[in-house]
């Protein structure tokens, strides 16, 4: 393929995702949607629509041919290794204090459930969505545990017990839906078409609604009011860690789809949940909000460049 073909391919993957987000931002400024819509829509996505999308994408999945435990294990290992390295480096800068945990969480915790899944689906359709969902399960478990540790150890005012962490994970609708879908697929449990079709209706509204809600919460002020810590965390999240993780995956011989879905997850902008967690646990939520906004605003560029480079090199 020519360089132009690869460029058009990368834009065809990322542009629709971020155009819908831009529409959310624009509609919020027109007051067609408001904070109540965003709150209700986000809750609907997290508790119903996205779980329905995940189950319907997994239920007929051929686990033996498409799910590679090595890929999931690699994704989790890179996530943990990234956290450990960031935690060590952050002791020097930005240094001890509440900002340290927020900085580390913002630099390693990606928005897998919305942006990551959307890029996987845009790259490889329903198969990519299914493979990305399995990756999502493993990495999300690591995210929750490591984020709580970072915010607690760095001096947030509110501490969370490990019992609360386990309870939160076991009640997470995304984790539940992934385990349910994998169980149905593993045991080849027949699911009536009536149920699958109904669930598919909910699933089809997931990405448009989720992306609208994310876009509606964005503020361009983050570009002019971001701190040094926010910009460094953004560079780490969008450039340094995705490059390092993807390069580390090359010797393992992953297929193009496995490598592409890994990159999509590694290169996703910072999860909005990092802001909620920082605020709940007494961290610097202004810094968390800046990192979320900056990474989300700049992710169209970094994701497009990354996909273009991988495509040009014949890796995905």
PDB file of C-alpha atoms in Angstrom:
ATOM      1  CA  UNK A   1       0.000   0.000   0.000  1.00  0.00           C
ATOM      2  CA  UNK A   2       1.090   3.565  -0.655  1.00  0.00           C
ATOM      3  CA  UNK A   3       1.749   6.121   2.054  1.00  0.00           C
ATOM      4  CA  UNK A   4      -1.460   7.903   1.037  1.00  0.00           C
ATOM      5  CA  UNK A   5      -3.484   4.682   1.392  1.00  0.00           C
ATOM      6  CA  UNK A   6      -2.051   4.143   4.859  1.00  0.00           C
ATOM      7  CA  UNK A   7      -2.824   7.713   5.840  1.00  0.00           C
ATOM      8  CA  UNK A   8      -6.408   7.416   4.623  1.00  0.00           C
ATOM      9  CA  UNK A   9      -6.761   4.113   6.485  1.00  0.00           C
ATOM     10  CA  UNK A  10      -5.540   5.594   9.770  1.00  0.00           C
ATOM     11  CA  UNK A  11      -7.916   8.532   9.400  1.00  0.00           C
ATOM     12  CA  UNK A  12     -10.805   6.210   8.561  1.00  0.00           C
ATOM     13  CA  UNK A  13     -10.174   4.458  11.889  1.00  0.00           C
ATOM     14  CA  UNK A  14      -9.828   7.487  14.150  1.00  0.00           C
ATOM     15  CA  UNK A  15     -11.725  10.344  12.477  1.00  0.00           C
ATOM     16  CA  UNK A  16     -15.295   8.977  12.966  1.00  0.00           C
ATOM     17  CA  UNK A  17     -14.617   8.377  16.659  1.00  0.00           C
ATOM     18  CA  UNK A  18     -13.373  11.875  17.334  1.00  0.00           C
ATOM     19  CA  UNK A  19     -15.895  13.573  15.042  1.00  0.00           C
ATOM     20  CA  UNK A  20     -18.677  12.139  17.212  1.00  0.00           C
ATOM     21  CA  UNK A  21     -16.816  13.423  20.284  1.00  0.00           C
ATOM     22  CA  UNK A  22     -16.529  16.833  18.617  1.00  0.00           C
ATOM     23  CA  UNK A  23     -20.271  16.729  17.971  1.00  0.00           C
ATOM     24  CA  UNK A  24     -20.811  16.126  21.695  1.00  0.00           C
ATOM     25  CA  UNK A  25     -18.668  19.152  22.529  1.00  0.00           C
ATOM     26  CA  UNK A  26     -20.545  21.314  19.993  1.00  0.00           C
ATOM     27  CA  UNK A  27     -24.011  20.161  21.092  1.00  0.00           C
ATOM     28  CA  UNK A  28     -23.107  20.905  24.712  1.00  0.00           C
ATOM     29  CA  UNK A  29     -22.191  24.486  23.728  1.00  0.00           C
ATOM     30  CA  UNK A  30     -25.496  24.796  21.834  1.00  0.00           C
ATOM     31  CA  UNK A  31     -27.216  23.577  25.023  1.00  0.00           C
ATOM     32  CA  UNK A  32     -28.884  20.743  23.129  1.00  0.00           C
ATOM     33  CA  UNK A  33     -27.399  18.432  25.737  1.00  0.00           C
ATOM     34  CA  UNK A  34     -26.627  19.329  29.327  1.00  0.00           C
ATOM     35  CA  UNK A  35     -24.977  17.927  32.451  1.00  0.00           C
ATOM     36  CA  UNK A  36     -28.068  15.876  33.293  1.00  0.00           C
ATOM     37  CA  UNK A  37     -27.959  14.229  29.842  1.00  0.00           C
ATOM     38  CA  UNK A  38     -24.258  13.460  30.220  1.00  0.00           C
ATOM     39  CA  UNK A  39     -24.719  11.965  33.680  1.00  0.00           C
ATOM     40  CA  UNK A  40     -27.706   9.842  32.651  1.00  0.00           C
ATOM     41  CA  UNK A  41     -26.140   8.823  29.330  1.00  0.00           C
ATOM     42  CA  UNK A  42     -22.856   7.826  30.971  1.00  0.00           C
ATOM     43  CA  UNK A  43     -24.697   5.730  33.549  1.00  0.00           C
ATOM     44  CA  UNK A  44     -26.750   4.060  30.806  1.00  0.00           C
ATOM     45  CA  UNK A  45     -23.609   3.252  28.807  1.00  0.00           C
ATOM     46  CA  UNK A  46     -21.691   1.857  31.779  1.00  0.00           C
ATOM     47  CA  UNK A  47     -24.505  -0.190  33.306  1.00  0.00           C
ATOM     48  CA  UNK A  48     -26.464  -1.402  30.272  1.00  0.00           C
ATOM     49  CA  UNK A  49     -25.401  -0.508  26.742  1.00  0.00           C
ATOM     50  CA  UNK A  50     -21.678  -1.359  26.906  1.00  0.00           C
ATOM     51  CA  UNK A  51     -22.259  -4.637  28.811  1.00  0.00           C
ATOM     52  CA  UNK A  52     -24.830  -5.596  26.152  1.00  0.00           C
ATOM     53  CA  UNK A  53     -22.342  -4.769  23.386  1.00  0.00           C
ATOM     54  CA  UNK A  54     -19.636  -6.849  25.065  1.00  0.00           C
ATOM     55  CA  UNK A  55     -21.845  -9.900  25.650  1.00  0.00           C
ATOM     56  CA  UNK A  56     -23.179  -9.929  22.086  1.00  0.00           C
ATOM     57  CA  UNK A  57     -19.651  -9.611  20.676  1.00  0.00           C
ATOM     58  CA  UNK A  58     -18.320 -12.456  22.819  1.00  0.00           C
ATOM     59  CA  UNK A  59     -21.167 -14.964  22.906  1.00  0.00           C
ATOM     60  CA  UNK A  60     -20.387 -16.559  19.505  1.00  0.00           C
ATOM     61  CA  UNK A  61     -16.622 -16.039  19.723  1.00  0.00           C
ATOM     62  CA  UNK A  62     -14.342 -18.966  18.851  1.00  0.00           C
ATOM     63  CA  UNK A  63     -12.118 -18.737  21.923  1.00  0.00           C
ATOM     64  CA  UNK A  64      -9.581 -21.264  20.680  1.00  0.00           C
ATOM     65  CA  UNK A  65      -8.751 -19.337  17.517  1.00  0.00           C
ATOM     66  CA  UNK A  66      -9.196 -15.719  18.593  1.00  0.00           C
ATOM     67  CA  UNK A  67      -8.367 -15.405  22.291  1.00  0.00           C
ATOM     68  CA  UNK A  68      -4.661 -15.585  23.051  1.00  0.00           C
ATOM     69  CA  UNK A  69      -3.898 -15.779  26.788  1.00  0.00           C
ATOM     70  CA  UNK A  70      -0.345 -14.621  26.013  1.00  0.00           C
ATOM     71  CA  UNK A  71      -1.712 -11.382  24.576  1.00  0.00           C
ATOM     72  CA  UNK A  72      -3.849 -10.701  27.641  1.00  0.00           C
ATOM     73  CA  UNK A  73      -0.980 -11.617  29.957  1.00  0.00           C
ATOM     74  CA  UNK A  74       1.341  -9.336  28.006  1.00  0.00           C
ATOM     75  CA  UNK A  75      -1.120  -6.449  28.209  1.00  0.00           C
ATOM     76  CA  UNK A  76      -1.455  -6.842  31.973  1.00  0.00           C
ATOM     77  CA  UNK A  77       2.316  -7.201  32.420  1.00  0.00           C
ATOM     78  CA  UNK A  78       3.021  -4.015  30.450  1.00  0.00           C
ATOM     79  CA  UNK A  79       0.383  -2.179  32.487  1.00  0.00           C
ATOM     80  CA  UNK A  80       1.925  -3.258  35.785  1.00  0.00           C
ATOM     81  CA  UNK A  81       5.476  -2.559  34.554  1.00  0.00           C
ATOM     82  CA  UNK A  82       4.440   0.928  33.368  1.00  0.00           C
ATOM     83  CA  UNK A  83       2.938   1.661  36.751  1.00  0.00           C
ATOM     84  CA  UNK A  84       6.023   0.474  38.643  1.00  0.00           C
ATOM     85  CA  UNK A  85       8.381   2.554  36.497  1.00  0.00           C
ATOM     86  CA  UNK A  86       6.171   5.636  36.783  1.00  0.00           C
ATOM     87  CA  UNK A  87       5.873   5.188  40.525  1.00  0.00           C
ATOM     88  CA  UNK A  88       9.646   5.014  40.923  1.00  0.00           C
ATOM     89  CA  UNK A  89      10.323   8.001  38.665  1.00  0.00           C
ATOM     90  CA  UNK A  90       7.546  10.082  40.217  1.00  0.00           C
ATOM     91  CA  UNK A  91       9.284   9.898  43.604  1.00  0.00           C
ATOM     92  CA  UNK A  92      11.798  12.296  42.050  1.00  0.00           C
ATOM     93  CA  UNK A  93       9.283  14.354  40.046  1.00  0.00           C
ATOM     94  CA  UNK A  94       6.639  15.552  40.755  1.00  0.00           C
ATOM     95  CA  UNK A  95       7.719  14.204  44.144  1.00  0.00           C
ATOM     96  CA  UNK A  96       5.831  12.948  47.181  1.00  0.00           C
ATOM     97  CA  UNK A  97       2.379  14.291  47.969  1.00  0.00           C
ATOM     98  CA  UNK A  98      -1.161  13.969  46.563  1.00  0.00           C
ATOM     99  CA  UNK A  99      -0.024  15.027  43.079  1.00  0.00           C
ATOM    100  CA  UNK A 100       2.153  11.950  42.749  1.00  0.00           C
ATOM    101  CA  UNK A 101      -0.700   9.448  42.713  1.00  0.00           C
ATOM    102  CA  UNK A 102      -2.819  11.571  40.380  1.00  0.00           C
ATOM    103  CA  UNK A 103       0.111  12.038  37.987  1.00  0.00           C
ATOM    104  CA  UNK A 104       0.909   8.314  37.875  1.00  0.00           C
ATOM    105  CA  UNK A 105      -2.736   7.302  37.435  1.00  0.00           C
ATOM    106  CA  UNK A 106      -3.216   9.842  34.656  1.00  0.00           C
ATOM    107  CA  UNK A 107      -0.118   8.628  32.826  1.00  0.00           C
ATOM    108  CA  UNK A 108      -0.937   4.906  32.784  1.00  0.00           C
ATOM    109  CA  UNK A 109      -4.730   4.456  33.066  1.00  0.00           C
ATOM    110  CA  UNK A 110      -6.413   4.466  29.662  1.00  0.00           C
ATOM    111  CA  UNK A 111     -10.025   4.910  28.599  1.00  0.00           C
ATOM    112  CA  UNK A 112     -10.331   1.337  27.363  1.00  0.00           C
ATOM    113  CA  UNK A 113     -14.092   0.943  27.751  1.00  0.00           C
ATOM    114  CA  UNK A 114     -14.893   3.749  25.310  1.00  0.00           C
ATOM    115  CA  UNK A 115     -11.948   4.915  23.187  1.00  0.00           C
ATOM    116  CA  UNK A 116      -9.931   1.677  23.311  1.00  0.00           C
ATOM    117  CA  UNK A 117     -12.922  -0.492  22.392  1.00  0.00           C
ATOM    118  CA  UNK A 118     -14.021   1.983  19.716  1.00  0.00           C
ATOM    119  CA  UNK A 119     -10.595   1.894  18.027  1.00  0.00           C
ATOM    120  CA  UNK A 120     -10.485  -1.925  18.186  1.00  0.00           C
ATOM    121  CA  UNK A 121     -13.933  -2.105  16.568  1.00  0.00           C
ATOM    122  CA  UNK A 122     -12.990   0.476  13.941  1.00  0.00           C
ATOM    123  CA  UNK A 123      -9.812  -1.440  13.092  1.00  0.00           C
ATOM    124  CA  UNK A 124     -11.169  -4.996  12.994  1.00  0.00           C
ATOM    125  CA  UNK A 125     -14.959  -4.894  13.318  1.00  0.00           C
ATOM    126  CA  UNK A 126     -16.782  -7.253  15.674  1.00  0.00           C
ATOM    127  CA  UNK A 127     -13.748  -9.536  15.943  1.00  0.00           C
ATOM    128  CA  UNK A 128     -11.584  -6.651  17.120  1.00  0.00           C
ATOM    129  CA  UNK A 129     -14.302  -5.636  19.539  1.00  0.00           C
ATOM    130  CA  UNK A 130     -14.371  -9.132  21.023  1.00  0.00           C
ATOM    131  CA  UNK A 131     -10.579  -9.416  21.313  1.00  0.00           C
ATOM    132  CA  UNK A 132     -10.436  -5.918  22.793  1.00  0.00           C
ATOM    133  CA  UNK A 133     -13.093  -6.843  25.342  1.00  0.00           C
ATOM    134  CA  UNK A 134     -10.991  -9.719  26.650  1.00  0.00           C
ATOM    135  CA  UNK A 135      -7.987  -7.387  26.902  1.00  0.00           C
ATOM    136  CA  UNK A 136     -10.223  -4.886  28.668  1.00  0.00           C
ATOM    137  CA  UNK A 137     -11.072  -7.394  31.377  1.00  0.00           C
ATOM    138  CA  UNK A 138      -7.494  -8.181  32.346  1.00  0.00           C
ATOM    139  CA  UNK A 139      -6.137  -4.645  32.142  1.00  0.00           C
ATOM    140  CA  UNK A 140      -9.115  -3.104  33.962  1.00  0.00           C
ATOM    141  CA  UNK A 141      -8.494  -5.375  36.946  1.00  0.00           C
ATOM    142  CA  UNK A 142      -4.917  -4.081  37.114  1.00  0.00           C
ATOM    143  CA  UNK A 143      -6.062  -0.480  36.677  1.00  0.00           C
ATOM    144  CA  UNK A 144      -8.425  -0.592  39.633  1.00  0.00           C
ATOM    145  CA  UNK A 145      -5.953  -2.130  42.052  1.00  0.00           C
ATOM    146  CA  UNK A 146      -2.951  -0.009  41.029  1.00  0.00           C
ATOM    147  CA  UNK A 147      -4.896   3.271  40.929  1.00  0.00           C
ATOM    148  CA  UNK A 148      -6.230   2.803  44.432  1.00  0.00           C
ATOM    149  CA  UNK A 149      -2.749   1.978  45.680  1.00  0.00           C
ATOM    150  CA  UNK A 150      -1.257   5.064  43.997  1.00  0.00           C
ATOM    151  CA  UNK A 151      -3.836   7.489  45.389  1.00  0.00           C
ATOM    152  CA  UNK A 152      -3.753   5.958  48.859  1.00  0.00           C
ATOM    153  CA  UNK A 153       0.035   5.725  49.126  1.00  0.00           C
ATOM    154  CA  UNK A 154       0.534   9.286  47.898  1.00  0.00           C
ATOM    155  CA  UNK A 155      -1.464  10.774  50.733  1.00  0.00           C
ATOM    156  CA  UNK A 156      -5.069  11.157  49.660  1.00  0.00           C
ATOM    157  CA  UNK A 157      -7.323  12.025  52.565  1.00  0.00           C
ATOM    158  CA  UNK A 158      -9.661   9.085  52.110  1.00  0.00           C
ATOM    159  CA  UNK A 159      -8.345   5.544  52.156  1.00  0.00           C
ATOM    160  CA  UNK A 160     -10.004   2.590  50.438  1.00  0.00           C
ATOM    161  CA  UNK A 161      -9.729  -0.917  51.856  1.00  0.00           C
ATOM    162  CA  UNK A 162      -8.853  -3.917  49.747  1.00  0.00           C
ATOM    163  CA  UNK A 163     -12.287  -5.292  50.605  1.00  0.00           C
ATOM    164  CA  UNK A 164     -13.842  -2.273  48.889  1.00  0.00           C
ATOM    165  CA  UNK A 165     -11.572  -2.764  45.866  1.00  0.00           C
ATOM    166  CA  UNK A 166     -12.581  -6.419  45.476  1.00  0.00           C
ATOM    167  CA  UNK A 167     -16.252  -5.552  45.949  1.00  0.00           C
ATOM    168  CA  UNK A 168     -15.998  -2.799  43.337  1.00  0.00           C
ATOM    169  CA  UNK A 169     -14.376  -5.152  40.822  1.00  0.00           C
ATOM    170  CA  UNK A 170     -16.876  -7.968  41.351  1.00  0.00           C
ATOM    171  CA  UNK A 171     -19.773  -5.527  40.917  1.00  0.00           C
ATOM    172  CA  UNK A 172     -18.311  -3.827  37.840  1.00  0.00           C
ATOM    173  CA  UNK A 173     -20.844  -4.307  34.989  1.00  0.00           C
ATOM    174  CA  UNK A 174     -18.054  -4.483  32.391  1.00  0.00           C
ATOM    175  CA  UNK A 175     -16.218  -7.267  34.244  1.00  0.00           C
ATOM    176  CA  UNK A 176     -19.478  -9.140  34.805  1.00  0.00           C
ATOM    177  CA  UNK A 177     -20.485  -8.868  31.134  1.00  0.00           C
ATOM    178  CA  UNK A 178     -17.058 -10.023  29.917  1.00  0.00           C
ATOM    179  CA  UNK A 179     -17.077 -13.056  32.222  1.00  0.00           C
ATOM    180  CA  UNK A 180     -20.658 -13.857  31.195  1.00  0.00           C
ATOM    181  CA  UNK A 181     -19.864 -13.587  27.495  1.00  0.00           C
ATOM    182  CA  UNK A 182     -16.720 -15.701  27.803  1.00  0.00           C
ATOM    183  CA  UNK A 183     -18.599 -18.362  29.797  1.00  0.00           C
ATOM    184  CA  UNK A 184     -21.376 -18.556  27.205  1.00  0.00           C
ATOM    185  CA  UNK A 185     -18.790 -18.805  24.418  1.00  0.00           C
ATOM    186  CA  UNK A 186     -16.609 -21.376  26.196  1.00  0.00           C
ATOM    187  CA  UNK A 187     -19.491 -23.746  26.909  1.00  0.00           C
ATOM    188  CA  UNK A 188     -21.277 -22.912  23.636  1.00  0.00           C
ATOM    189  CA  UNK A 189     -24.482 -22.122  25.502  1.00  0.00           C
ATOM    190  CA  UNK A 190     -27.263 -21.411  22.985  1.00  0.00           C
ATOM    191  CA  UNK A 191     -28.795 -17.983  23.491  1.00  0.00           C
ATOM    192  CA  UNK A 192     -32.227 -17.338  21.952  1.00  0.00           C
ATOM    193  CA  UNK A 193     -32.164 -14.962  18.997  1.00  0.00           C
ATOM    194  CA  UNK A 194     -34.821 -12.854  20.701  1.00  0.00           C
ATOM    195  CA  UNK A 195     -32.449 -12.059  23.565  1.00  0.00           C
ATOM    196  CA  UNK A 196     -29.421 -11.509  21.320  1.00  0.00           C
ATOM    197  CA  UNK A 197     -31.358  -9.184  19.005  1.00  0.00           C
ATOM    198  CA  UNK A 198     -32.727  -7.174  21.916  1.00  0.00           C
ATOM    199  CA  UNK A 199     -29.274  -6.904  23.494  1.00  0.00           C
ATOM    200  CA  UNK A 200     -27.820  -5.883  20.137  1.00  0.00           C
ATOM    201  CA  UNK A 201     -30.208  -2.907  19.995  1.00  0.00           C
ATOM    202  CA  UNK A 202     -28.780  -1.652  23.276  1.00  0.00           C
ATOM    203  CA  UNK A 203     -25.244  -2.441  22.150  1.00  0.00           C
ATOM    204  CA  UNK A 204     -25.587  -0.439  18.954  1.00  0.00           C
ATOM    205  CA  UNK A 205     -26.165   2.788  20.860  1.00  0.00           C
ATOM    206  CA  UNK A 206     -23.098   2.309  23.056  1.00  0.00           C
ATOM    207  CA  UNK A 207     -20.322   4.025  21.126  1.00  0.00           C
ATOM    208  CA  UNK A 208     -22.305   7.003  19.739  1.00  0.00           C
ATOM    209  CA  UNK A 209     -23.804   7.786  23.145  1.00  0.00           C
ATOM    210  CA  UNK A 210     -20.552   7.219  25.036  1.00  0.00           C
ATOM    211  CA  UNK A 211     -18.530   9.369  22.633  1.00  0.00           C
ATOM    212  CA  UNK A 212     -21.122  12.167  22.737  1.00  0.00           C
ATOM    213  CA  UNK A 213     -20.931  12.173  26.541  1.00  0.00           C
ATOM    214  CA  UNK A 214     -17.124  12.232  26.557  1.00  0.00           C
ATOM    215  CA  UNK A 215     -17.081  15.079  24.047  1.00  0.00           C
ATOM    216  CA  UNK A 216     -19.630  17.063  26.022  1.00  0.00           C
ATOM    217  CA  UNK A 217     -17.387  17.068  29.090  1.00  0.00           C
ATOM    218  CA  UNK A 218     -14.293  18.369  27.297  1.00  0.00           C
ATOM    219  CA  UNK A 219     -12.980  21.863  27.932  1.00  0.00           C
ATOM    220  CA  UNK A 220     -10.503  23.574  25.637  1.00  0.00           C
ATOM    221  CA  UNK A 221      -9.297  25.561  28.664  1.00  0.00           C
ATOM    222  CA  UNK A 222      -7.139  22.556  29.529  1.00  0.00           C
ATOM    223  CA  UNK A 223      -4.807  23.424  26.661  1.00  0.00           C
ATOM    224  CA  UNK A 224      -4.077  26.876  28.074  1.00  0.00           C
ATOM    225  CA  UNK A 225      -4.319  26.125  31.797  1.00  0.00           C
ATOM    226  CA  UNK A 226      -2.612  22.740  31.985  1.00  0.00           C
ATOM    227  CA  UNK A 227       0.294  22.427  34.417  1.00  0.00           C
ATOM    228  CA  UNK A 228       3.721  20.959  33.688  1.00  0.00           C
ATOM    229  CA  UNK A 229       2.662  17.727  35.407  1.00  0.00           C
ATOM    230  CA  UNK A 230      -0.423  17.492  33.184  1.00  0.00           C
ATOM    231  CA  UNK A 231       1.584  17.968  29.977  1.00  0.00           C
ATOM    232  CA  UNK A 232       4.254  15.444  31.036  1.00  0.00           C
ATOM    233  CA  UNK A 233       1.591  12.885  31.971  1.00  0.00           C
ATOM    234  CA  UNK A 234      -0.065  13.486  28.600  1.00  0.00           C
ATOM    235  CA  UNK A 235       3.197  12.880  26.724  1.00  0.00           C
ATOM    236  CA  UNK A 236       3.776   9.686  28.675  1.00  0.00           C
ATOM    237  CA  UNK A 237       0.225   8.419  28.113  1.00  0.00           C
ATOM    238  CA  UNK A 238      -0.051   9.188  24.418  1.00  0.00           C
ATOM    239  CA  UNK A 239       3.524   8.796  23.155  1.00  0.00           C
ATOM    240  CA  UNK A 240       6.094   7.185  25.442  1.00  0.00           C
ATOM    241  CA  UNK A 241       4.152   4.267  26.919  1.00  0.00           C
ATOM    242  CA  UNK A 242       2.339   3.233  23.684  1.00  0.00           C
ATOM    243  CA  UNK A 243       5.628   3.192  21.767  1.00  0.00           C
ATOM    244  CA  UNK A 244       7.421   1.269  24.513  1.00  0.00           C
ATOM    245  CA  UNK A 245       4.582  -1.240  24.926  1.00  0.00           C
ATOM    246  CA  UNK A 246       4.169  -1.845  21.198  1.00  0.00           C
ATOM    247  CA  UNK A 247       7.920  -2.280  20.626  1.00  0.00           C
ATOM    248  CA  UNK A 248       8.088  -4.690  23.556  1.00  0.00           C
ATOM    249  CA  UNK A 249       5.346  -6.776  21.910  1.00  0.00           C
ATOM    250  CA  UNK A 250       7.189  -7.298  18.620  1.00  0.00           C
ATOM    251  CA  UNK A 251       9.472 -10.172  19.743  1.00  0.00           C
ATOM    252  CA  UNK A 252       6.446 -12.180  20.924  1.00  0.00           C
ATOM    253  CA  UNK A 253       5.159 -12.772  17.401  1.00  0.00           C
ATOM    254  CA  UNK A 254       1.629 -11.516  17.921  1.00  0.00           C
ATOM    255  CA  UNK A 255      -0.653 -11.463  14.892  1.00  0.00           C
ATOM    256  CA  UNK A 256      -1.447  -8.097  13.245  1.00  0.00           C
ATOM    257  CA  UNK A 257      -4.843  -8.002  14.961  1.00  0.00           C
ATOM    258  CA  UNK A 258      -3.354  -8.841  18.355  1.00  0.00           C
ATOM    259  CA  UNK A 259      -0.708  -6.161  17.951  1.00  0.00           C
ATOM    260  CA  UNK A 260      -3.248  -3.630  16.679  1.00  0.00           C
ATOM    261  CA  UNK A 261      -5.631  -4.180  19.596  1.00  0.00           C
ATOM    262  CA  UNK A 262      -2.743  -3.961  22.066  1.00  0.00           C
ATOM    263  CA  UNK A 263      -1.706  -0.625  20.568  1.00  0.00           C
ATOM    264  CA  UNK A 264      -5.295   0.644  20.696  1.00  0.00           C
ATOM    265  CA  UNK A 265      -5.447  -0.091  24.415  1.00  0.00           C
ATOM    266  CA  UNK A 266      -1.976   1.269  25.219  1.00  0.00           C
ATOM    267  CA  UNK A 267      -2.581   4.499  23.254  1.00  0.00           C
ATOM    268  CA  UNK A 268      -6.049   5.315  24.598  1.00  0.00           C
ATOM    269  CA  UNK A 269      -6.371   8.682  26.371  1.00  0.00           C
ATOM    270  CA  UNK A 270      -6.647   8.803  30.137  1.00  0.00           C
ATOM    271  CA  UNK A 271      -9.845   7.346  31.579  1.00  0.00           C
ATOM    272  CA  UNK A 272     -12.415   9.761  32.967  1.00  0.00           C
ATOM    273  CA  UNK A 273     -12.663   7.405  35.942  1.00  0.00           C
ATOM    274  CA  UNK A 274      -9.259   8.702  37.062  1.00  0.00           C
ATOM    275  CA  UNK A 275     -10.830  12.112  37.759  1.00  0.00           C
ATOM    276  CA  UNK A 276     -13.699  10.567  39.713  1.00  0.00           C
ATOM    277  CA  UNK A 277     -11.340   8.424  41.767  1.00  0.00           C
ATOM    278  CA  UNK A 278      -8.959  11.316  42.476  1.00  0.00           C
ATOM    279  CA  UNK A 279     -11.825  13.499  43.683  1.00  0.00           C
ATOM    280  CA  UNK A 280     -13.337  10.732  45.804  1.00  0.00           C
ATOM    281  CA  UNK A 281     -10.027   9.884  47.478  1.00  0.00           C
ATOM    282  CA  UNK A 282      -8.846  13.420  48.184  1.00  0.00           C
ATOM    283  CA  UNK A 283      -6.291  13.764  45.400  1.00  0.00           C
ATOM    284  CA  UNK A 284      -5.644  16.777  43.187  1.00  0.00           C
ATOM    285  CA  UNK A 285      -8.751  16.477  41.044  1.00  0.00           C
ATOM    286  CA  UNK A 286      -7.906  19.641  39.072  1.00  0.00           C
ATOM    287  CA  UNK A 287      -4.716  17.952  37.855  1.00  0.00           C
ATOM    288  CA  UNK A 288      -6.679  14.787  37.081  1.00  0.00           C
ATOM    289  CA  UNK A 289      -9.225  16.777  35.054  1.00  0.00           C
ATOM    290  CA  UNK A 290      -6.451  18.509  33.084  1.00  0.00           C
ATOM    291  CA  UNK A 291      -4.791  15.200  32.201  1.00  0.00           C
ATOM    292  CA  UNK A 292      -8.095  13.670  31.068  1.00  0.00           C
ATOM    293  CA  UNK A 293      -8.911  16.708  28.910  1.00  0.00           C
ATOM    294  CA  UNK A 294      -5.441  17.060  27.394  1.00  0.00           C
ATOM    295  CA  UNK A 295      -5.047  13.383  26.509  1.00  0.00           C
ATOM    296  CA  UNK A 296      -8.540  13.217  25.021  1.00  0.00           C
ATOM    297  CA  UNK A 297      -8.033  16.362  22.950  1.00  0.00           C
ATOM    298  CA  UNK A 298      -4.646  15.230  21.605  1.00  0.00           C
ATOM    299  CA  UNK A 299      -5.405  11.501  21.189  1.00  0.00           C
ATOM    300  CA  UNK A 300      -6.769  11.912  17.623  1.00  0.00           C
ATOM    301  CA  UNK A 301      -3.294  12.982  16.524  1.00  0.00           C
ATOM    302  CA  UNK A 302      -1.289  10.380  18.443  1.00  0.00           C
ATOM    303  CA  UNK A 303      -3.603   7.484  17.557  1.00  0.00           C
ATOM    304  CA  UNK A 304      -3.694   8.436  13.874  1.00  0.00           C
ATOM    305  CA  UNK A 305       0.097   8.749  13.691  1.00  0.00           C
ATOM    306  CA  UNK A 306       0.566   5.453  15.529  1.00  0.00           C
ATOM    307  CA  UNK A 307      -1.836   3.524  13.307  1.00  0.00           C
ATOM    308  CA  UNK A 308      -0.275   5.094  10.207  1.00  0.00           C
ATOM    309  CA  UNK A 309       3.239   4.092  11.328  1.00  0.00           C
ATOM    310  CA  UNK A 310       2.231   0.524  12.196  1.00  0.00           C
ATOM    311  CA  UNK A 311       0.344   0.164   8.920  1.00  0.00           C
ATOM    312  CA  UNK A 312       3.250   1.563   6.889  1.00  0.00           C
ATOM    313  CA  UNK A 313       5.626  -0.888   8.564  1.00  0.00           C
ATOM    314  CA  UNK A 314       3.252  -3.756   7.762  1.00  0.00           C
ATOM    315  CA  UNK A 315       2.729  -4.654  11.427  1.00  0.00           C
ATOM    316  CA  UNK A 316      -1.063  -4.318  11.575  1.00  0.00           C
TER     317      UNK A 316
END
